[in-house]
Short mmCIF file of C-alpha atoms in Angstrom, two decimals:
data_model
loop_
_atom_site.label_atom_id
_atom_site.label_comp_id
_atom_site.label_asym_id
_atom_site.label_seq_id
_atom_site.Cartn_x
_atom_site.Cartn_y
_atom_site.Cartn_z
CA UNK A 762 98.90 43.47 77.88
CA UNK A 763 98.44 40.30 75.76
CA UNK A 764 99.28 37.24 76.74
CA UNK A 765 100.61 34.28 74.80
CA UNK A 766 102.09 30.38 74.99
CA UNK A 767 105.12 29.71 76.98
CA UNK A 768 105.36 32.77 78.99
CA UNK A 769 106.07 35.17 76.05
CA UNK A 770 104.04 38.52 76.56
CA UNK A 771 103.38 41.86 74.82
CA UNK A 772 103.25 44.94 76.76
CA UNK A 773 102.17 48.13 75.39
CA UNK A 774 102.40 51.81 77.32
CA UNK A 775 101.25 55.17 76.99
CA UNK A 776 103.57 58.12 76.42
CA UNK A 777 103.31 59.17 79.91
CA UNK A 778 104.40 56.19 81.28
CA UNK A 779 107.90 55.41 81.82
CA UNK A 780 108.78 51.81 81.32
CA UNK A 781 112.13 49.54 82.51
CA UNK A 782 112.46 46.24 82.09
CA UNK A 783 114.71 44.15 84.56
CA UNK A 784 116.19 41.06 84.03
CA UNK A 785 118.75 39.16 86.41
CA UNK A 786 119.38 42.49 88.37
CA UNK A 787 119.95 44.49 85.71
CA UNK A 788 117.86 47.12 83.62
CA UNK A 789 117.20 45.78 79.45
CA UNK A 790 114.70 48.10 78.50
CA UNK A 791 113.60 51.93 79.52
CA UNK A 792 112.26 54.57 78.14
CA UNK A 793 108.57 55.95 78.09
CA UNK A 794 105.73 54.40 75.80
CA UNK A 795 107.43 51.54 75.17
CA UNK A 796 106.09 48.59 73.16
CA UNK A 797 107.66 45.03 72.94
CA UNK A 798 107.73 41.40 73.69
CA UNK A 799 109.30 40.32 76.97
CA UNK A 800 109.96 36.58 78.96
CA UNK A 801 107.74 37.31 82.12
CA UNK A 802 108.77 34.55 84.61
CA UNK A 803 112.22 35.89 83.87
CA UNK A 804 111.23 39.43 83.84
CA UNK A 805 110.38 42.32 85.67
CA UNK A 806 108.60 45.61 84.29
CA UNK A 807 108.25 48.47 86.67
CA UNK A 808 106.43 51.47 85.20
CA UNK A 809 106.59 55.12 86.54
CA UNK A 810 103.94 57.70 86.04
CA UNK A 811 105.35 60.86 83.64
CA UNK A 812 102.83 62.41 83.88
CA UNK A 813 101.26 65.71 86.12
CA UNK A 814 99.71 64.02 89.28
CA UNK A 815 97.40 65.78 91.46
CA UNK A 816 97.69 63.94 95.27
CA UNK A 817 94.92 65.17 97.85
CA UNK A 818 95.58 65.06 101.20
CA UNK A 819 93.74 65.49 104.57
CA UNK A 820 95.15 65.67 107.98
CA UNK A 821 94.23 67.37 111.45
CA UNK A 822 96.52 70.25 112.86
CA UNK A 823 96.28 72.09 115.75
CA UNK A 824 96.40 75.88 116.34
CA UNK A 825 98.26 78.49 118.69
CA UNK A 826 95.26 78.08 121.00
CA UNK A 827 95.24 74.42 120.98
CA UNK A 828 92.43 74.34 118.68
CA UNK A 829 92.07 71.31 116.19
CA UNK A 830 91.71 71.89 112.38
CA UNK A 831 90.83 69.70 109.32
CA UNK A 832 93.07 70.74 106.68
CA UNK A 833 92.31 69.43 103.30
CA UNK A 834 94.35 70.32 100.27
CA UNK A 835 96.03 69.45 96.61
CA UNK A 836 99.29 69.34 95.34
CA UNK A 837 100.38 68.99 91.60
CA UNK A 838 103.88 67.51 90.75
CA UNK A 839 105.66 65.71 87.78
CA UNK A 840 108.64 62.82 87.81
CA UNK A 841 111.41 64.13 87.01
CA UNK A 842 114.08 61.42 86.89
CA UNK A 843 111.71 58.17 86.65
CA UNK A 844 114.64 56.16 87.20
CA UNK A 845 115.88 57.35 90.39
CA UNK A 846 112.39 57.13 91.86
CA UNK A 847 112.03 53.25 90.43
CA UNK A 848 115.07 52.67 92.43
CA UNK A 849 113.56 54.48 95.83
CA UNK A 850 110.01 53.03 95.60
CA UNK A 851 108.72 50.33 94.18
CA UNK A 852 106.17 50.86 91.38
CA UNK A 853 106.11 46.94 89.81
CA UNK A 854 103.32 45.99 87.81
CA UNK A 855 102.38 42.49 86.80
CA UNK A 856 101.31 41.10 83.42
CA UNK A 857 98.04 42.71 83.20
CA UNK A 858 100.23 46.03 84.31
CA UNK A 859 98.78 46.46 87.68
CA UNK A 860 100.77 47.85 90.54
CA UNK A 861 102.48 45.37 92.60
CA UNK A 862 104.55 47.92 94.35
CA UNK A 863 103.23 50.58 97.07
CA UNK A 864 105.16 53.45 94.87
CA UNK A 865 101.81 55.30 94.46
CA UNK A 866 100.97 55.04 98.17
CA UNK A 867 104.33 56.02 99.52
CA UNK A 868 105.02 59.00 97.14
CA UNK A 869 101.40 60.25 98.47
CA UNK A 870 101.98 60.01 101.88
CA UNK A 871 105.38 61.43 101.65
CA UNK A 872 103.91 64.11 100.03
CA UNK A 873 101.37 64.61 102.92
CA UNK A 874 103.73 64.53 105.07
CA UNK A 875 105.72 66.93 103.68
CA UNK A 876 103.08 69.29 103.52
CA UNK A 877 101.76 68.57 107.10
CA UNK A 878 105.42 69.79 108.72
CA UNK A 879 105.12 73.16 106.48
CA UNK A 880 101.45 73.87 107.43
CA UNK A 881 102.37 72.96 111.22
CA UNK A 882 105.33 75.18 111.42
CA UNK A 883 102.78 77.98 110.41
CA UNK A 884 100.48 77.04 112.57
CA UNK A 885 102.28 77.23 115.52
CA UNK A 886 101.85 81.31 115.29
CA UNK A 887 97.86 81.44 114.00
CA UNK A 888 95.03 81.01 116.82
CA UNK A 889 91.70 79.68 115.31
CA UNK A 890 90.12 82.58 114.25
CA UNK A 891 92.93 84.09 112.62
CA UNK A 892 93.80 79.83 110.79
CA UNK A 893 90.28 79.47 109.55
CA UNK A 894 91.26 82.27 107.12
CA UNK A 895 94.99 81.70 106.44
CA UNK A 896 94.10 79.36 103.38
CA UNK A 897 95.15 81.74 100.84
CA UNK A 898 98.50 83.19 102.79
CA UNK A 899 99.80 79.70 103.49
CA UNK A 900 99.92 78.35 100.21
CA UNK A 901 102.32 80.54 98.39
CA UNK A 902 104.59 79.81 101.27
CA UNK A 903 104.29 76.13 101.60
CA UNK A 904 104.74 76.01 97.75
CA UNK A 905 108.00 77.52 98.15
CA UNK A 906 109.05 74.57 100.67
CA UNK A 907 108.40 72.26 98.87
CA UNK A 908 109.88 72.97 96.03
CA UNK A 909 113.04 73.77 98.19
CA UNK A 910 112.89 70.49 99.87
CA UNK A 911 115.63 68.27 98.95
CA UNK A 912 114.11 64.93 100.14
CA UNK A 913 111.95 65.49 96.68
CA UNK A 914 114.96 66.52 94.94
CA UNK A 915 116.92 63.56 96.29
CA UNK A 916 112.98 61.74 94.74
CA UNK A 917 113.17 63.51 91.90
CA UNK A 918 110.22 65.16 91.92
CA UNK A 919 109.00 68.32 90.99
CA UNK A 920 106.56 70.06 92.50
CA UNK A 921 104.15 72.27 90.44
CA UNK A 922 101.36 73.31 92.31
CA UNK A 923 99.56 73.58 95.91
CA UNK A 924 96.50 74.59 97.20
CA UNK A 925 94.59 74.96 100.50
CA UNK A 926 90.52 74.10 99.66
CA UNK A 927 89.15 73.97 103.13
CA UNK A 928 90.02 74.70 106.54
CA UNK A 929 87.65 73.53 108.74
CA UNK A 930 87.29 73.46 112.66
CA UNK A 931 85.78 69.94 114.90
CA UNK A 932 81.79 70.07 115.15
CA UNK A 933 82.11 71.16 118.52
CA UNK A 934 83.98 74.53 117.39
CA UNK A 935 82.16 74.84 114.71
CA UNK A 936 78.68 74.79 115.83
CA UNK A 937 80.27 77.67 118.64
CA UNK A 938 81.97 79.75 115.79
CA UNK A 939 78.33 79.26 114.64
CA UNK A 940 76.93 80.70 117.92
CA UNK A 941 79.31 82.82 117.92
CA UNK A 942 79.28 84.10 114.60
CA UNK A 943 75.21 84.40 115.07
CA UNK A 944 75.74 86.46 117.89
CA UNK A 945 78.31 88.73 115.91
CA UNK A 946 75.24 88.79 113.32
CA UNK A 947 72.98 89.80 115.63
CA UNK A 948 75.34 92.26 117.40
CA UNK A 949 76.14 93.69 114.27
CA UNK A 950 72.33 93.95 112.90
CA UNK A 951 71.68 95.33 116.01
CA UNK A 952 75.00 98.14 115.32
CA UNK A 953 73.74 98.51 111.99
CA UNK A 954 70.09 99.79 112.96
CA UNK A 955 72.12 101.78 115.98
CA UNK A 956 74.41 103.13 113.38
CA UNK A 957 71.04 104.02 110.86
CA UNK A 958 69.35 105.59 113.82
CA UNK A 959 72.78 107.37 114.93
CA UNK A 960 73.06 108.27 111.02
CA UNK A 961 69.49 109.57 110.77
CA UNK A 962 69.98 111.54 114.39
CA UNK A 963 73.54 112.69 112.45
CA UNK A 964 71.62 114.08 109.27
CA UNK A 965 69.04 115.93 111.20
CA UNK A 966 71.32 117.54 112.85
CA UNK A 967 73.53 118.72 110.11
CA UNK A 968 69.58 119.42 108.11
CA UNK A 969 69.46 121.74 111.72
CA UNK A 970 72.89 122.95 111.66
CA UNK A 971 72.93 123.78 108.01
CA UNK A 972 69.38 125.26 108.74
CA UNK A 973 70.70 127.40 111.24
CA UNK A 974 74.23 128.32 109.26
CA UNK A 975 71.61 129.46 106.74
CA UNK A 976 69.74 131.63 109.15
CA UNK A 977 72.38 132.68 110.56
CA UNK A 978 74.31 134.17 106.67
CA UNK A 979 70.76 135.56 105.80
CA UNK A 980 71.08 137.19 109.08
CA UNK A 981 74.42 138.20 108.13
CA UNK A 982 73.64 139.55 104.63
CA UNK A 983 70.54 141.37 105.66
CA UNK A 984 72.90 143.08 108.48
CA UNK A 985 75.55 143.70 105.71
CA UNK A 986 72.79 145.31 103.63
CA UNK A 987 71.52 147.38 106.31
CA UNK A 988 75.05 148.52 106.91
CA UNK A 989 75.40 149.49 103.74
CA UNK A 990 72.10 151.32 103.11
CA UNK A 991 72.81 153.16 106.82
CA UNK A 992 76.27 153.92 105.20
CA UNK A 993 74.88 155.46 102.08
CA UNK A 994 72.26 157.01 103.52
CA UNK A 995 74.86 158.68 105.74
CA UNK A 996 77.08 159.17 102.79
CA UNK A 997 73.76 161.46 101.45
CA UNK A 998 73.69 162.54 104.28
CA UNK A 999 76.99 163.67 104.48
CA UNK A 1000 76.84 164.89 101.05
CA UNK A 1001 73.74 166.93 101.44
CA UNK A 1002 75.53 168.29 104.67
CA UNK A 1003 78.53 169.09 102.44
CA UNK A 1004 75.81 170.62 99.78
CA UNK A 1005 73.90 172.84 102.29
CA UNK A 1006 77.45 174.18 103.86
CA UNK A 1007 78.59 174.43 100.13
CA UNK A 1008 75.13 176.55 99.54
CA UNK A 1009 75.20 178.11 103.49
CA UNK A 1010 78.98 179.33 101.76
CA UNK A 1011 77.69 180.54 98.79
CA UNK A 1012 74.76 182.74 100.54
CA UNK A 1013 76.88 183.75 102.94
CA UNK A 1014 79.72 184.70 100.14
CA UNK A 1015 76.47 186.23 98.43
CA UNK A 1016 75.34 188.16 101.67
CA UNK A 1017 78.95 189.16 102.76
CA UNK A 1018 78.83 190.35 98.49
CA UNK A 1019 75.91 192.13 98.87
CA UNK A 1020 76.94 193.70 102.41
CA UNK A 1021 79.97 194.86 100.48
CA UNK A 1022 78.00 196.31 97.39
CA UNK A 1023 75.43 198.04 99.71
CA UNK A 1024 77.96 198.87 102.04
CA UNK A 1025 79.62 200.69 98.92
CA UNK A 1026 76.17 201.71 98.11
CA UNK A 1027 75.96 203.49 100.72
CA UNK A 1028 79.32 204.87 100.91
CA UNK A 1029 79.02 205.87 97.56
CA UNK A 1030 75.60 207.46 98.45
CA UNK A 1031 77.13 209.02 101.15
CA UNK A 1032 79.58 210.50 98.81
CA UNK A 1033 77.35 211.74 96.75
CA UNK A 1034 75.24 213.57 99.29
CA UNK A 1035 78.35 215.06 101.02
CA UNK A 1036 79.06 216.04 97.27
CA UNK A 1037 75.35 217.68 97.21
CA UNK A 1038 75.93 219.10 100.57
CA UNK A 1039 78.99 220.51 99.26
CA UNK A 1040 77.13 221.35 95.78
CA UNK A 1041 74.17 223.42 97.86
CA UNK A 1042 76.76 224.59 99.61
CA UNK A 1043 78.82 226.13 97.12
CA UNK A 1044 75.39 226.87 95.77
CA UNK A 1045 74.26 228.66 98.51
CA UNK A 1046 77.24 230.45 98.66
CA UNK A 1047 77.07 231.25 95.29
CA UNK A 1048 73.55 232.66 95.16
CA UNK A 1049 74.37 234.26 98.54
CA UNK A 1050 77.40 236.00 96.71
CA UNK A 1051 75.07 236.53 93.58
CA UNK A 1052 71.87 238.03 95.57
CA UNK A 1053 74.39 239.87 97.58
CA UNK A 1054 75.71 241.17 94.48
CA UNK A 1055 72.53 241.76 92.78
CA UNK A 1056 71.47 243.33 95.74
CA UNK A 1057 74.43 245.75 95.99
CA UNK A 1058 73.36 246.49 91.71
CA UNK A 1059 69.92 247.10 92.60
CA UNK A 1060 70.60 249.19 95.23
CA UNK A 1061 73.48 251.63 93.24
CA UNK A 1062 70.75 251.60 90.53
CA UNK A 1063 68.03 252.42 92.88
CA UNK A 1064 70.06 255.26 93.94
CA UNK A 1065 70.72 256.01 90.51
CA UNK A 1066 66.76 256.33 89.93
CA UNK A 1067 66.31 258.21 92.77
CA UNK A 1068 68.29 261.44 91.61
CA UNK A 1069 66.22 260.76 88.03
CA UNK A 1070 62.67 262.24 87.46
CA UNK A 1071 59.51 259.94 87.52
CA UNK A 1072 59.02 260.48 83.87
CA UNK A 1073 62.17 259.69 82.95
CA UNK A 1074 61.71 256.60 85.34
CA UNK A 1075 58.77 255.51 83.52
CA UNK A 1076 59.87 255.82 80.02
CA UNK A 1077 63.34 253.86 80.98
CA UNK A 1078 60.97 251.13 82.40
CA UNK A 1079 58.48 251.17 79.56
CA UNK A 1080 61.68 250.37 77.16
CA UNK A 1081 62.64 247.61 78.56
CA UNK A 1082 59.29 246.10 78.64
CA UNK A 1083 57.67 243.94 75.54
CA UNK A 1084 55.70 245.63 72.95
CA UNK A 1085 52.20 243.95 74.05
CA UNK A 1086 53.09 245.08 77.81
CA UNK A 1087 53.19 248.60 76.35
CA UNK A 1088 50.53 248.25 74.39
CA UNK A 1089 48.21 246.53 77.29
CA UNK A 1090 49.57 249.62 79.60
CA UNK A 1091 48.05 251.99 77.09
CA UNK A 1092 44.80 250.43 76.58
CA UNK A 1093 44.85 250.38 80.77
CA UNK A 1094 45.57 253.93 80.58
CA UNK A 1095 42.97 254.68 77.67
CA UNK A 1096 40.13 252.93 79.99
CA UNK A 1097 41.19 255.42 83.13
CA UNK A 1098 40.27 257.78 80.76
CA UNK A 1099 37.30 256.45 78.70
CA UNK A 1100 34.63 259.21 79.29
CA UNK A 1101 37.37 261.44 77.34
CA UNK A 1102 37.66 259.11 74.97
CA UNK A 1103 34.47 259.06 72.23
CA UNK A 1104 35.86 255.98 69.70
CA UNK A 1105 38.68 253.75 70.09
CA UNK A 1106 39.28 251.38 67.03
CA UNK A 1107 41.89 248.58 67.54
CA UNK A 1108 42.47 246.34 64.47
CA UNK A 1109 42.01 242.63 63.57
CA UNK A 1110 46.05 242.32 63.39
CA UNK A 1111 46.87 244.20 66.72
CA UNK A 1112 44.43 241.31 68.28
CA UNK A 1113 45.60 238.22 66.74
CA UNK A 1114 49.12 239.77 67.81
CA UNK A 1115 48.55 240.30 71.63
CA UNK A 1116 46.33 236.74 71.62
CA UNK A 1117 48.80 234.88 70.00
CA UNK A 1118 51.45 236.26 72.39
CA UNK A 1119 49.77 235.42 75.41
CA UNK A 1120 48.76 231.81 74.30
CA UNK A 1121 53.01 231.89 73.56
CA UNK A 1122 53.00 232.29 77.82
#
């Protein structure tokens, strides 16, 4: 603002304020970031913020269990229709272009109330413990509402943001949630070394349990191999069985073969002896028949001798004996008679002849 003589003065705005000048009643200038002269004792300039606001707020609540809370929080909005709100509340400036009005104030505490009769209706259903951490899940809700709110429609307002930055409980409560809390600490450092020493207990036994499930399929596969050696070794068993009754068989096929060869050894040699028996026999018979025969020659030529002369008998004998019998007979019967006899020559050839002959026997 500048002032000069006779009431004349200069005003100047940013772009995010929204400027109307009123004289007698009635609105002369508006628009945002105005600049221009103006008659102040005749004039009036009310400005409205354009721009994004961020109002804080603060206020107490109380919870299902009648438990009091300090809610602090920040909301984010933007005028919409600047001229509507200069004709609700009252944002006048003087020369220098501070605020005459309580537009600021009111919009603020609207605001907080606003807000207070959302969080409160959501409240209602939280007890403390549950409220201390419903910061983040009450603020997309409450947003909504207020954007849905048509007391800042009828303002026009919009509102942008809202946020929840502390929730806090009285001294009193808090220095018990304190106690309390410590005492949940303590009771769950004191669950936590349980739960170690439960876990540790819990590990040794599985350590055990697996030690023991171990054991217990060593066990197993050392049975399992004993089965199965105990079944091959009575598979050999069997097998050797089946190789000595294969070989038992066999002799016994052999013996029963040999039975039946001597068997038909025998039979054959039994054959052939009752064939010899037979053979002697016929045999027998035969020379029987023959000596009988003979016998029955001899005897008709016996008797046929016995009518002949003893002369004759001799000669017929000498005839039919060899020449060195005969001549050995007459050498016999030449040395009955030797004193008869003064010199007997017998030659080199007669000799050989009768020696050779007898080595020929």
């Amino acid at each position: 603002m500048r002032g000069l003589m006779f009431g004349i003065r200069f005003i100047k705005t940013r772009p995010i304020d929204y400027v109307l000048l009123f004289r007698s009643g009635k609105i002369r200038k508006q628009g945002a970031g105005l600049n221009f002269f103006y008659y102040a004792p005749s004039s009036t300039l009310v400005i409205v913020p354009a721009d994004t606001r961020d109002a804080l707020f603060i206020f107490k609540e109380n919870t299902l269990d009648f438990q009091e809370l300090d809610i602090q929080g920040q909301v984010t909005y933007r005028v919409l229709d600047p001229q509507k709100l200069a004709s609700l509340l009252d944002f006048t400036v003087d020369v220098k272009g501070k605020y005459l009005g309580d537009g600021i104030e009111k919009l603020d505490l609207r605001m907080t109330n606003l807000i207070q009769v959302a969080i409160r209706e959501k409240f209602r259903s939280l007890n403390l413990a549950d409220a201390l951490t419903a910061a983040s899940s009450l603020a997309e809700p409450v947003l909504e509402r207020l954007r849905q709110n048509p007391a800042l429609k009828e303002l026009g307002i919009e509102v942008l943001d809202f946020a929840i930055l502390k929730i806090s409980p009285t001294p009193e409560i808090a220095r018990a949630l304190e106690a309390a809390s410590r005492e949940n600490l303590l009771k769950n450092a004191d669950d936590a070394v349980y739960q170690r020493r439960n876990f540790a207990v819990e590990q040794e036994r599985k350590i055990k349990e697996n030690e023991l499930q171990t054991q217990i399929a060593v066990e197993e596969k050392n049975r399992t191999i004993r089965e199965t050696q105990m079944n091959a070794e009575i598979a050999v068993q069997e097998k050797q069985k089946l190789v000595e009754e294969a070989k038992m068989d066999s002799v016994q096929v052999v013996e029963r073969k040999k039975a039946e060869i001597e068997t038909q050894k025998l039979a054959s040699l039994v054959d052939q002896e009752k064939r010899k028996k037979d053979l002697v026999e016929y045999q027998t018979q035969n020379l029987l028949q023959f000596s009988k025969a003979r016998g029955q020659a001899t005897r008709e030529e016996l008797a046929a001798f016995k009518e002949l002369s003893p002369e004759i008998v001799e000669i017929l004998a000498l005839g039919s004996m060899d020449s060195s019998k005969i001549i050995s007979r007459a050498v016999r019967d030449l040395a009955k008679n030797a004193e008869k006899i003064g010199n007997l020559n017998l030659s080199p050839e007669l000799m050989s002849l009768l020696i050779n002959k007898e080595k020929g026997k």
